[in-house]
Amino acid sequence: MFYVRTSILPDSSCVVLRGTPSEASSQTLTGRVLFRLGHSLKVKRITVAFQTTGSSKQQLQSRTASSQVQMEQVLFDASSHSNGYTVWKSNCYGRDSSRYEFPFTFVIAGHMHESVNTSFGNVCYELKVNIQTCGFGINTWSESLRLPVFRIPKEGTPHALRLTDPLRMQADWLGAVELQVLRDTVSVADNSKMRALVVIRPLQKGLQLTDVGLRLSETVCHKTATDRFGDPHSHHKVISERLKAIGDSITGLSSLPLSQEHSMTLSLPIPKAFSGVQYTMDTPRISIVHELVLTATVIGRDQTPHYLRISSHVRIVPKLALEDNFTELPPYYSASFDRLLLGSSEEQLDQPPSFSSLPPPSYGFAASTCNISLA
């Protein structure tokens, strides 16, 4: 059997930089390279590199990377041998004799630019293995593996704590209709679903509601590239959108009287990072902003449709950024507090707990900037 199979096995599927480029510390990337042989092979040299992908021209056009990254490590070198190579033997019946494994370690600088893939260019990283052989036919084998680099706020910093702030958008239109959007946090992880509670509350009579929608948009601003007017280039696109028609399927009416409060939970699918969506970021060269928009169509008393809209910024972050900011309660070992809450008598301890005397929980929301426009 004639084959050479190369497997790049990093210990982590990504590189996580914690903090801003000025405060983030270097991270160690470790892993191993595994070769499986179906035949004997004369090996001269094996290297593994952590590097940026794409040609230098593509990197220059993107203008988002300060410089190309090229870190190379020699895994095997047979130049000191008399023949300049070493024969790797393969035994189809002996599994161990056909497997060769080499560990690697790279130190990733904390100021490195995080991965991004926009219409203005991209910054991508990969692990690439090259194996040089001697003989007839192909003498160089290579294998590569994409490895994203992303940045999350440092734990305990104000930036990290703001990720878990609740989202509350609220505005009213001419004292006639109040729009409201509620979410647990202003942040959402990629490759997940964003759920929000939408409330449409009438403040006057005689109005009708036609539809309600949620839309998530992304705006990429290229700060170092400007047009002829001196404005930075920007690109806007809709990431996800959902429109819910408010009507009666039985009567066939396209709208319903807005005589009472309408509340509903709408969800938007968030695609995977670097393909359908980018992480929210703000660097000296590029900024990526995400906006959540609530739309509603209300028909007035004169049967004129009014298109209402409120919006607020949200953040698309890696899942790890949200997990780091949720603190788990410490383990519970003592029952002394239970005795204090339920009473000290043995009869009360045997009875199921009652929390009727406890005060009700209170929830506070941090107000976010929102605007309402009338089209």
mmCIF file of C-alpha atoms in Angstrom:
data_model
loop_
_atom_site.group_PDB
_atom_site.id
_atom_site.type_symbol
_atom_site.label_atom_id
_atom_site.label_comp_id
_atom_site.label_asym_id
_atom_site.label_seq_id
_atom_site.Cartn_x
_atom_site.Cartn_y
_atom_site.Cartn_z
ATOM 1 C CA MET A 1 0.000 0.000 0.000
ATOM 2 C CA PHE A 2 1.575 3.317 -1.134
ATOM 3 C CA TYR A 3 0.588 6.294 0.974
ATOM 4 C CA VAL A 4 1.816 8.897 3.453
ATOM 5 C CA ARG A 5 -0.860 10.232 5.773
ATOM 6 C CA THR A 6 -0.106 13.293 7.856
ATOM 7 C CA SER A 7 -2.249 14.345 10.817
ATOM 8 C CA ILE A 8 -1.775 17.683 12.594
ATOM 9 C CA LEU A 9 -3.150 17.349 16.121
ATOM 10 C CA PRO A 10 -2.991 20.601 18.138
ATOM 11 C CA ASP A 11 -3.923 20.369 21.796
ATOM 12 C CA SER A 12 -6.505 23.152 21.296
ATOM 13 C CA SER A 13 -8.683 23.982 18.307
ATOM 14 C CA CYS A 14 -7.898 27.710 18.512
ATOM 15 C CA VAL A 15 -5.568 30.279 20.046
ATOM 16 C CA VAL A 16 -7.166 32.479 22.708
ATOM 17 C CA LEU A 17 -5.597 35.862 23.517
ATOM 18 C CA ARG A 18 -6.929 37.449 26.698
ATOM 19 C CA GLY A 19 -7.037 41.221 26.859
ATOM 20 C CA THR A 20 -6.122 44.077 24.531
ATOM 21 C CA PRO A 21 -2.960 43.840 22.394
ATOM 22 C CA SER A 22 -1.099 45.980 24.939
ATOM 23 C CA GLU A 23 -2.061 43.862 27.969
ATOM 24 C CA ALA A 24 -2.449 40.313 26.589
ATOM 25 C CA SER A 25 0.295 37.872 27.482
ATOM 26 C CA SER A 26 1.815 35.336 25.110
ATOM 27 C CA GLN A 27 0.096 31.978 24.699
ATOM 28 C CA THR A 28 1.708 28.599 24.125
ATOM 29 C CA LEU A 29 0.407 26.437 21.301
ATOM 30 C CA THR A 30 1.356 22.786 21.633
ATOM 31 C CA GLY A 31 0.470 19.674 19.687
ATOM 32 C CA ARG A 32 1.906 16.824 17.689
ATOM 33 C CA VAL A 33 2.309 15.703 14.093
ATOM 34 C CA LEU A 34 1.545 12.086 13.269
ATOM 35 C CA PHE A 35 2.687 10.263 10.130
ATOM 36 C CA ARG A 36 1.260 6.963 8.937
ATOM 37 C CA LEU A 37 3.191 5.145 6.249
ATOM 38 C CA GLY A 38 2.015 2.519 3.808
ATOM 39 C CA HIS A 39 5.514 1.994 2.428
ATOM 40 C CA SER A 40 9.129 2.613 3.366
ATOM 41 C CA LEU A 41 10.233 6.217 2.920
ATOM 42 C CA LYS A 42 13.581 8.018 2.714
ATOM 43 C CA VAL A 43 13.092 11.129 4.850
ATOM 44 C CA LYS A 44 15.436 14.128 4.712
ATOM 45 C CA ARG A 45 13.720 16.868 6.698
ATOM 46 C CA ILE A 46 10.385 17.625 8.424
ATOM 47 C CA THR A 47 9.238 21.074 9.518
ATOM 48 C CA VAL A 48 6.052 22.520 11.005
ATOM 49 C CA ALA A 49 5.157 26.199 10.728
ATOM 50 C CA PHE A 50 2.588 28.516 12.256
ATOM 51 C CA GLN A 51 1.947 31.170 9.641
ATOM 52 C CA THR A 52 -0.512 33.478 7.951
ATOM 53 C CA THR A 53 -2.270 32.057 4.907
ATOM 54 C CA GLY A 54 -2.603 33.572 1.468
ATOM 55 C CA SER A 55 -0.110 35.398 -0.706
ATOM 56 C CA SER A 56 1.657 38.588 0.314
ATOM 57 C CA LYS A 57 -0.435 40.510 -2.218
ATOM 58 C CA GLN A 58 -3.657 39.434 -0.520
ATOM 59 C CA GLN A 59 -2.273 40.437 2.859
ATOM 60 C CA LEU A 60 -1.192 43.808 1.492
ATOM 61 C CA GLN A 61 -4.615 44.501 0.010
ATOM 62 C CA SER A 62 -6.364 43.577 3.248
ATOM 63 C CA ARG A 63 -4.315 46.117 5.248
ATOM 64 C CA THR A 64 -5.546 44.463 8.414
ATOM 65 C CA ALA A 65 -2.326 42.664 9.286
ATOM 66 C CA SER A 66 0.709 44.623 10.395
ATOM 67 C CA SER A 67 3.064 41.915 9.077
ATOM 68 C CA GLN A 68 3.053 38.317 8.018
ATOM 69 C CA VAL A 69 3.593 35.672 10.678
ATOM 70 C CA GLN A 70 6.062 32.896 9.920
ATOM 71 C CA MET A 71 7.298 30.705 12.766
ATOM 72 C CA GLU A 72 8.948 27.454 11.785
ATOM 73 C CA GLN A 73 10.164 24.548 13.870
ATOM 74 C CA VAL A 74 12.317 21.639 12.640
ATOM 75 C CA LEU A 75 10.873 18.311 13.736
ATOM 76 C CA PHE A 76 13.369 16.035 12.009
ATOM 77 C CA ASP A 77 16.638 16.647 10.135
ATOM 78 C CA ALA A 78 18.817 13.944 8.593
ATOM 79 C CA SER A 79 21.442 16.259 7.111
ATOM 80 C CA SER A 80 24.073 14.902 9.511
ATOM 81 C CA HIS A 81 23.609 11.358 8.226
ATOM 82 C CA SER A 82 26.054 10.010 5.648
ATOM 83 C CA ASN A 83 23.371 9.610 2.991
ATOM 84 C CA GLY A 84 21.547 12.774 3.925
ATOM 85 C CA TYR A 85 18.371 10.842 4.699
ATOM 86 C CA THR A 86 16.905 8.216 7.023
ATOM 87 C CA VAL A 87 14.797 5.279 5.923
ATOM 88 C CA TRP A 88 11.481 5.040 7.675
ATOM 89 C CA LYS A 89 10.322 1.453 7.487
ATOM 90 C CA SER A 90 6.725 0.383 7.317
ATOM 91 C CA ASN A 91 5.212 -2.899 8.384
ATOM 92 C CA CYS A 92 1.623 -3.468 7.377
ATOM 93 C CA TYR A 93 1.314 -6.088 10.114
ATOM 94 C CA GLY A 94 3.001 -4.016 12.837
ATOM 95 C CA ARG A 95 1.043 -0.942 13.728
ATOM 96 C CA ASP A 96 3.809 0.728 15.759
ATOM 97 C CA SER A 97 6.428 0.452 13.042
ATOM 98 C CA SER A 98 4.323 2.508 10.579
ATOM 99 C CA ARG A 99 3.567 5.448 12.906
ATOM 100 C CA TYR A 100 5.939 8.335 13.546
ATOM 101 C CA GLU A 101 5.033 11.100 15.940
ATOM 102 C CA PHE A 102 6.682 14.472 16.684
ATOM 103 C CA PRO A 103 5.619 17.116 19.252
ATOM 104 C CA PHE A 104 5.758 20.856 18.551
ATOM 105 C CA THR A 105 5.482 24.075 20.571
ATOM 106 C CA PHE A 106 4.898 27.659 19.416
ATOM 107 C CA VAL A 107 4.713 30.847 21.472
ATOM 108 C CA ILE A 108 1.980 33.143 20.133
ATOM 109 C CA ALA A 109 2.543 36.822 20.913
ATOM 110 C CA GLY A 110 -0.255 38.616 22.749
ATOM 111 C CA HIS A 111 -0.291 41.552 20.309
ATOM 112 C CA MET A 112 -1.003 39.345 17.282
ATOM 113 C CA HIS A 113 -3.989 40.389 15.171
ATOM 114 C CA GLU A 114 -7.022 38.162 15.624
ATOM 115 C CA SER A 115 -8.477 36.206 12.713
ATOM 116 C CA VAL A 116 -10.925 38.032 10.490
ATOM 117 C CA ASN A 117 -12.468 37.403 7.084
ATOM 118 C CA THR A 118 -14.132 40.425 5.460
ATOM 119 C CA SER A 119 -14.696 41.820 1.985
ATOM 120 C CA PHE A 120 -11.718 44.137 2.543
ATOM 121 C CA GLY A 121 -9.348 41.241 3.141
ATOM 122 C CA ASN A 122 -8.618 38.535 5.661
ATOM 123 C CA VAL A 123 -6.182 37.560 8.365
ATOM 124 C CA CYS A 124 -6.016 33.780 8.705
ATOM 125 C CA TYR A 125 -3.546 31.441 10.359
ATOM 126 C CA GLU A 126 -2.602 27.833 9.760
ATOM 127 C CA LEU A 127 -0.304 25.051 10.886
ATOM 128 C CA LYS A 128 1.604 23.650 7.912
ATOM 129 C CA VAL A 129 3.799 20.544 7.856
ATOM 130 C CA ASN A 130 6.387 19.921 5.130
ATOM 131 C CA ILE A 131 8.184 16.594 4.751
ATOM 132 C CA GLN A 132 11.071 16.351 2.287
ATOM 133 C CA THR A 133 12.014 12.960 0.920
ATOM 134 C CA CYS A 134 14.388 11.673 -1.727
ATOM 135 C CA GLY A 135 13.642 9.271 -4.534
ATOM 136 C CA PHE A 136 11.567 9.212 -7.684
ATOM 137 C CA GLY A 137 8.272 11.045 -8.048
ATOM 138 C CA ILE A 138 7.002 13.466 -5.427
ATOM 139 C CA ASN A 139 9.729 14.500 -3.009
ATOM 140 C CA THR A 140 7.813 17.041 -0.914
ATOM 141 C CA TRP A 141 4.672 16.283 1.040
ATOM 142 C CA SER A 142 2.687 18.972 2.837
ATOM 143 C CA GLU A 143 -0.407 19.197 4.976
ATOM 144 C CA SER A 144 -2.057 22.260 6.552
ATOM 145 C CA LEU A 145 -4.697 22.939 9.193
ATOM 146 C CA ARG A 146 -6.548 26.222 9.725
ATOM 147 C CA LEU A 147 -6.264 27.497 13.287
ATOM 148 C CA PRO A 148 -8.242 30.626 14.261
ATOM 149 C CA VAL A 149 -6.868 33.226 16.650
ATOM 150 C CA PHE A 150 -9.407 35.269 18.599
ATOM 151 C CA ARG A 151 -9.271 37.728 21.443
ATOM 152 C CA ILE A 152 -11.514 37.876 24.517
ATOM 153 C CA PRO A 153 -11.567 40.434 27.342
ATOM 154 C CA LYS A 154 -9.418 39.805 30.356
ATOM 155 C CA GLU A 155 -11.418 38.271 33.197
ATOM 156 C CA GLY A 156 -12.519 40.799 35.805
ATOM 157 C CA THR A 157 -11.980 43.890 33.626
ATOM 158 C CA PRO A 158 -14.837 46.357 32.971
ATOM 159 C CA HIS A 159 -14.897 45.262 29.334
ATOM 160 C CA ALA A 160 -15.447 41.651 30.376
ATOM 161 C CA LEU A 161 -18.163 42.552 32.867
ATOM 162 C CA ARG A 162 -20.069 44.561 30.247
ATOM 163 C CA LEU A 163 -20.498 41.402 28.175
ATOM 164 C CA THR A 164 -23.008 40.082 30.723
ATOM 165 C CA ASP A 165 -25.038 43.303 30.986
ATOM 166 C CA PRO A 166 -28.732 42.743 30.185
ATOM 167 C CA LEU A 167 -30.176 44.255 27.030
ATOM 168 C CA ARG A 168 -33.227 46.474 27.216
ATOM 169 C CA MET A 169 -34.463 48.505 24.263
ATOM 170 C CA GLN A 170 -37.514 50.654 24.863
ATOM 171 C CA ALA A 171 -39.082 53.583 23.011
ATOM 172 C CA ASP A 172 -42.548 54.882 22.219
ATOM 173 C CA TRP A 173 -43.888 56.426 19.044
ATOM 174 C CA LEU A 174 -45.806 59.691 19.547
ATOM 175 C CA GLY A 175 -47.304 58.369 22.763
ATOM 176 C CA ALA A 176 -49.314 55.839 20.757
ATOM 177 C CA VAL A 177 -47.260 52.617 20.735
ATOM 178 C CA GLU A 178 -44.469 51.412 22.989
ATOM 179 C CA LEU A 179 -41.837 48.997 21.647
ATOM 180 C CA GLN A 180 -39.637 46.921 23.922
ATOM 181 C CA VAL A 181 -36.961 44.233 23.489
ATOM 182 C CA LEU A 182 -35.532 42.263 26.429
ATOM 183 C CA ARG A 183 -32.557 39.891 26.519
ATOM 184 C CA ASP A 184 -30.452 38.378 29.290
ATOM 185 C CA THR A 185 -27.207 39.803 27.883
ATOM 186 C CA VAL A 186 -26.012 42.175 25.185
ATOM 187 C CA SER A 187 -23.642 39.454 23.958
ATOM 188 C CA VAL A 188 -24.305 36.283 22.022
ATOM 189 C CA ALA A 189 -21.948 33.533 20.916
ATOM 190 C CA ASP A 190 -21.472 32.561 17.296
ATOM 191 C CA ASN A 191 -22.989 29.315 16.019
ATOM 192 C CA SER A 192 -25.956 29.671 18.374
ATOM 193 C CA LYS A 193 -29.414 31.243 18.558
ATOM 194 C CA MET A 194 -30.223 34.731 19.757
ATOM 195 C CA ARG A 195 -33.546 34.800 21.600
ATOM 196 C CA ALA A 196 -35.282 38.002 22.599
ATOM 197 C CA LEU A 197 -38.614 38.905 24.181
ATOM 198 C CA VAL A 198 -40.493 41.446 22.061
ATOM 199 C CA VAL A 199 -43.315 43.504 23.559
ATOM 200 C CA ILE A 200 -45.694 45.762 21.577
ATOM 201 C CA ARG A 201 -47.829 47.801 23.965
ATOM 202 C CA PRO A 202 -50.655 50.131 22.762
ATOM 203 C CA LEU A 203 -50.966 53.524 24.436
ATOM 204 C CA GLN A 204 -53.929 54.669 22.339
ATOM 205 C CA LYS A 205 -56.985 52.977 20.806
ATOM 206 C CA GLY A 206 -57.866 52.476 17.174
ATOM 207 C CA LEU A 207 -54.512 51.086 15.952
ATOM 208 C CA GLN A 208 -53.770 47.820 14.150
ATOM 209 C CA LEU A 209 -50.623 45.681 14.123
ATOM 210 C CA THR A 210 -49.497 44.053 10.860
ATOM 211 C CA ASP A 211 -46.099 42.483 11.498
ATOM 212 C CA VAL A 212 -43.150 42.374 13.893
ATOM 213 C CA GLY A 213 -39.571 41.551 12.942
ATOM 214 C CA LEU A 214 -36.041 41.190 14.289
ATOM 215 C CA ARG A 215 -32.914 41.784 12.245
ATOM 216 C CA LEU A 216 -29.215 41.411 13.058
ATOM 217 C CA SER A 217 -26.843 43.373 10.852
ATOM 218 C CA GLU A 218 -23.065 43.682 10.596
ATOM 219 C CA THR A 219 -21.084 46.759 9.560
ATOM 220 C CA VAL A 220 -17.383 46.463 8.737
ATOM 221 C CA CYS A 221 -15.451 49.749 8.639
ATOM 222 C CA HIS A 222 -11.991 49.901 7.049
ATOM 223 C CA LYS A 223 -10.327 52.788 8.899
ATOM 224 C CA THR A 224 -7.132 52.938 6.843
ATOM 225 C CA ALA A 225 -8.837 52.992 3.425
ATOM 226 C CA THR A 226 -10.888 56.049 2.453
ATOM 227 C CA ASP A 227 -12.923 57.082 -0.564
ATOM 228 C CA ARG A 228 -12.502 60.296 -2.546
ATOM 229 C CA PHE A 229 -14.459 62.202 0.083
ATOM 230 C CA GLY A 230 -12.148 61.086 2.862
ATOM 231 C CA ASP A 231 -14.680 58.752 4.475
ATOM 232 C CA PRO A 232 -13.509 55.275 5.517
ATOM 233 C CA HIS A 233 -14.747 52.386 3.410
ATOM 234 C CA SER A 234 -17.523 50.371 5.031
ATOM 235 C CA HIS A 235 -19.599 47.341 4.173
ATOM 236 C CA HIS A 236 -23.028 46.568 5.604
ATOM 237 C CA LYS A 237 -24.905 43.279 5.429
ATOM 238 C CA VAL A 238 -27.787 41.531 7.174
ATOM 239 C CA ILE A 239 -26.656 38.474 9.130
ATOM 240 C CA SER A 240 -30.033 37.095 10.152
ATOM 241 C CA GLU A 241 -33.629 38.263 9.895
ATOM 242 C CA ARG A 242 -37.066 37.101 10.940
ATOM 243 C CA LEU A 243 -40.431 38.675 10.176
ATOM 244 C CA LYS A 244 -43.562 37.502 11.982
ATOM 245 C CA ALA A 245 -46.872 38.387 10.353
ATOM 246 C CA ILE A 246 -49.636 39.317 12.768
ATOM 247 C CA GLY A 247 -52.908 38.197 11.289
ATOM 248 C CA ASP A 248 -55.844 35.877 11.687
ATOM 249 C CA SER A 249 -55.684 32.808 9.467
ATOM 250 C CA ILE A 250 -59.355 32.038 10.114
ATOM 251 C CA THR A 251 -60.785 35.396 9.107
ATOM 252 C CA GLY A 252 -58.058 36.126 6.580
ATOM 253 C CA LEU A 253 -57.279 39.524 8.065
ATOM 254 C CA SER A 254 -53.717 40.726 7.478
ATOM 255 C CA SER A 255 -53.642 42.696 10.737
ATOM 256 C CA LEU A 256 -55.139 42.550 14.212
ATOM 257 C CA PRO A 257 -56.489 45.353 16.393
ATOM 258 C CA LEU A 258 -53.823 46.628 18.752
ATOM 259 C CA SER A 259 -56.194 46.649 21.690
ATOM 260 C CA GLN A 260 -53.914 44.831 24.122
ATOM 261 C CA GLU A 261 -50.249 44.104 24.725
ATOM 262 C CA HIS A 262 -48.602 41.668 22.327
ATOM 263 C CA SER A 263 -45.532 39.793 23.589
ATOM 264 C CA MET A 264 -43.622 37.094 21.760
ATOM 265 C CA THR A 265 -40.210 35.418 21.813
ATOM 266 C CA LEU A 266 -38.313 35.639 18.540
ATOM 267 C CA SER A 267 -35.040 33.855 17.782
ATOM 268 C CA LEU A 268 -32.366 34.535 15.183
ATOM 269 C CA PRO A 269 -29.794 31.911 14.099
ATOM 270 C CA ILE A 270 -26.219 33.148 14.458
ATOM 271 C CA PRO A 271 -23.877 31.513 11.929
ATOM 272 C CA LYS A 272 -20.371 30.277 12.596
ATOM 273 C CA ALA A 273 -17.597 32.823 12.962
ATOM 274 C CA PHE A 274 -15.271 33.655 10.044
ATOM 275 C CA SER A 275 -17.800 32.308 7.540
ATOM 276 C CA GLY A 276 -21.238 33.844 8.059
ATOM 277 C CA VAL A 277 -20.386 36.369 10.762
ATOM 278 C CA GLN A 278 -17.333 38.058 12.283
ATOM 279 C CA TYR A 279 -16.626 38.720 15.920
ATOM 280 C CA THR A 280 -17.282 42.239 17.180
ATOM 281 C CA MET A 281 -13.953 44.078 17.284
ATOM 282 C CA ASP A 282 -12.376 47.503 17.210
ATOM 283 C CA THR A 283 -8.726 47.698 16.117
ATOM 284 C CA PRO A 284 -6.674 50.599 14.727
ATOM 285 C CA ARG A 285 -7.283 49.293 11.208
ATOM 286 C CA ILE A 286 -10.727 47.722 11.220
ATOM 287 C CA SER A 287 -13.914 47.835 13.290
ATOM 288 C CA ILE A 288 -16.840 45.412 13.190
ATOM 289 C CA VAL A 289 -20.146 46.477 14.748
ATOM 290 C CA HIS A 290 -23.369 44.471 15.125
ATOM 291 C CA GLU A 291 -26.816 45.971 15.524
ATOM 292 C CA LEU A 292 -30.075 44.355 16.632
ATOM 293 C CA VAL A 293 -33.132 46.015 15.078
ATOM 294 C CA LEU A 294 -36.804 45.625 16.012
ATOM 295 C CA THR A 295 -39.307 46.590 13.335
ATOM 296 C CA ALA A 296 -43.081 46.828 13.536
ATOM 297 C CA THR A 297 -45.765 47.923 11.076
ATOM 298 C CA VAL A 298 -48.677 49.751 12.687
ATOM 299 C CA ILE A 299 -51.757 50.990 10.830
ATOM 300 C CA GLY A 300 -53.153 54.238 12.159
ATOM 301 C CA ARG A 301 -56.753 55.338 12.490
ATOM 302 C CA ASP A 302 -56.670 56.797 8.974
ATOM 303 C CA GLN A 303 -55.494 53.420 7.599
ATOM 304 C CA THR A 304 -52.015 54.790 6.940
ATOM 305 C CA PRO A 305 -49.180 52.284 7.625
ATOM 306 C CA HIS A 306 -46.334 53.434 9.882
ATOM 307 C CA TYR A 307 -43.025 51.579 9.924
ATOM 308 C CA LEU A 308 -41.503 51.742 13.386
ATOM 309 C CA ARG A 309 -37.924 50.818 14.249
ATOM 310 C CA ILE A 310 -35.695 50.746 17.332
ATOM 311 C CA SER A 311 -32.147 49.450 17.465
ATOM 312 C CA SER A 312 -29.235 48.833 19.798
ATOM 313 C CA HIS A 313 -25.716 47.481 19.471
ATOM 314 C CA VAL A 314 -24.998 43.885 20.481
ATOM 315 C CA ARG A 315 -21.766 41.921 20.574
ATOM 316 C CA ILE A 316 -20.905 38.686 18.770
ATOM 317 C CA VAL A 317 -18.228 36.981 20.858
ATOM 318 C CA PRO A 318 -16.664 33.529 21.197
ATOM 319 C CA LYS A 319 -18.500 31.180 23.502
ATOM 320 C CA LEU A 320 -15.497 31.081 25.799
ATOM 321 C CA ALA A 321 -15.849 34.820 26.482
ATOM 322 C CA LEU A 322 -19.312 34.281 27.970
ATOM 323 C CA GLU A 323 -18.350 31.170 29.906
ATOM 324 C CA ASP A 324 -15.477 32.986 31.624
ATOM 325 C CA ASN A 325 -17.772 35.732 32.921
ATOM 326 C CA PHE A 326 -20.377 33.538 34.590
ATOM 327 C CA THR A 327 -19.181 32.769 38.106
ATOM 328 C CA GLU A 328 -20.272 29.492 39.669
ATOM 329 C CA LEU A 329 -21.377 29.418 43.288
ATOM 330 C CA PRO A 330 -18.917 27.850 45.739
ATOM 331 C CA PRO A 331 -19.553 24.257 46.854
ATOM 332 C CA TYR A 332 -21.952 23.818 49.750
ATOM 333 C CA TYR A 333 -20.780 21.677 52.655
ATOM 334 C CA SER A 334 -22.613 22.838 55.809
ATOM 335 C CA ALA A 335 -26.290 22.536 56.760
ATOM 336 C CA SER A 336 -26.101 25.139 59.524
ATOM 337 C CA PHE A 337 -27.633 27.792 57.278
ATOM 338 C CA ASP A 338 -30.511 25.467 56.476
ATOM 339 C CA ARG A 339 -31.288 25.186 60.178
ATOM 340 C CA LEU A 340 -31.260 28.953 60.475
ATOM 341 C CA LEU A 341 -33.622 29.364 57.521
ATOM 342 C CA LEU A 342 -36.063 26.575 58.356
ATOM 343 C CA GLY A 343 -35.888 26.693 62.113
ATOM 344 C CA SER A 344 -33.878 24.838 64.722
ATOM 345 C CA SER A 345 -36.463 22.230 65.755
ATOM 346 C CA GLU A 346 -36.156 18.681 64.475
ATOM 347 C CA GLU A 347 -39.787 18.706 63.292
ATOM 348 C CA GLN A 348 -39.131 21.635 60.973
ATOM 349 C CA LEU A 349 -36.012 19.970 59.595
ATOM 350 C CA ASP A 350 -38.047 16.891 58.637
ATOM 351 C CA GLN A 351 -40.633 18.979 56.772
ATOM 352 C CA PRO A 352 -40.133 20.187 53.202
ATOM 353 C CA PRO A 353 -38.741 23.749 53.063
ATOM 354 C CA SER A 354 -41.067 26.708 52.624
ATOM 355 C CA PHE A 355 -39.857 29.940 51.074
ATOM 356 C CA SER A 356 -43.071 31.950 51.395
ATOM 357 C CA SER A 357 -41.432 34.298 53.865
ATOM 358 C CA LEU A 358 -38.544 35.167 51.552
ATOM 359 C CA PRO A 359 -38.770 38.452 49.625
ATOM 360 C CA PRO A 360 -39.429 38.154 45.880
ATOM 361 C CA PRO A 361 -36.375 38.456 43.616
ATOM 362 C CA SER A 362 -35.718 41.742 41.853
ATOM 363 C CA TYR A 363 -34.101 42.162 38.478
ATOM 364 C CA GLY A 364 -32.422 45.267 37.185
ATOM 365 C CA PHE A 365 -31.717 46.132 33.569
ATOM 366 C CA ALA A 366 -29.048 48.391 32.206
ATOM 367 C CA ALA A 367 -30.567 50.814 29.750
ATOM 368 C CA SER A 368 -29.024 50.757 26.297
ATOM 369 C CA THR A 369 -28.929 53.443 23.673
ATOM 370 C CA CYS A 370 -31.777 53.080 21.236
ATOM 371 C CA ASN A 371 -33.435 55.169 18.614
ATOM 372 C CA ILE A 372 -36.783 55.159 16.929
ATOM 373 C CA SER A 373 -37.345 56.226 13.378
ATOM 374 C CA LEU A 374 -40.471 56.693 11.343
ATOM 375 C CA ALA A 375 -40.354 55.818 7.661
#
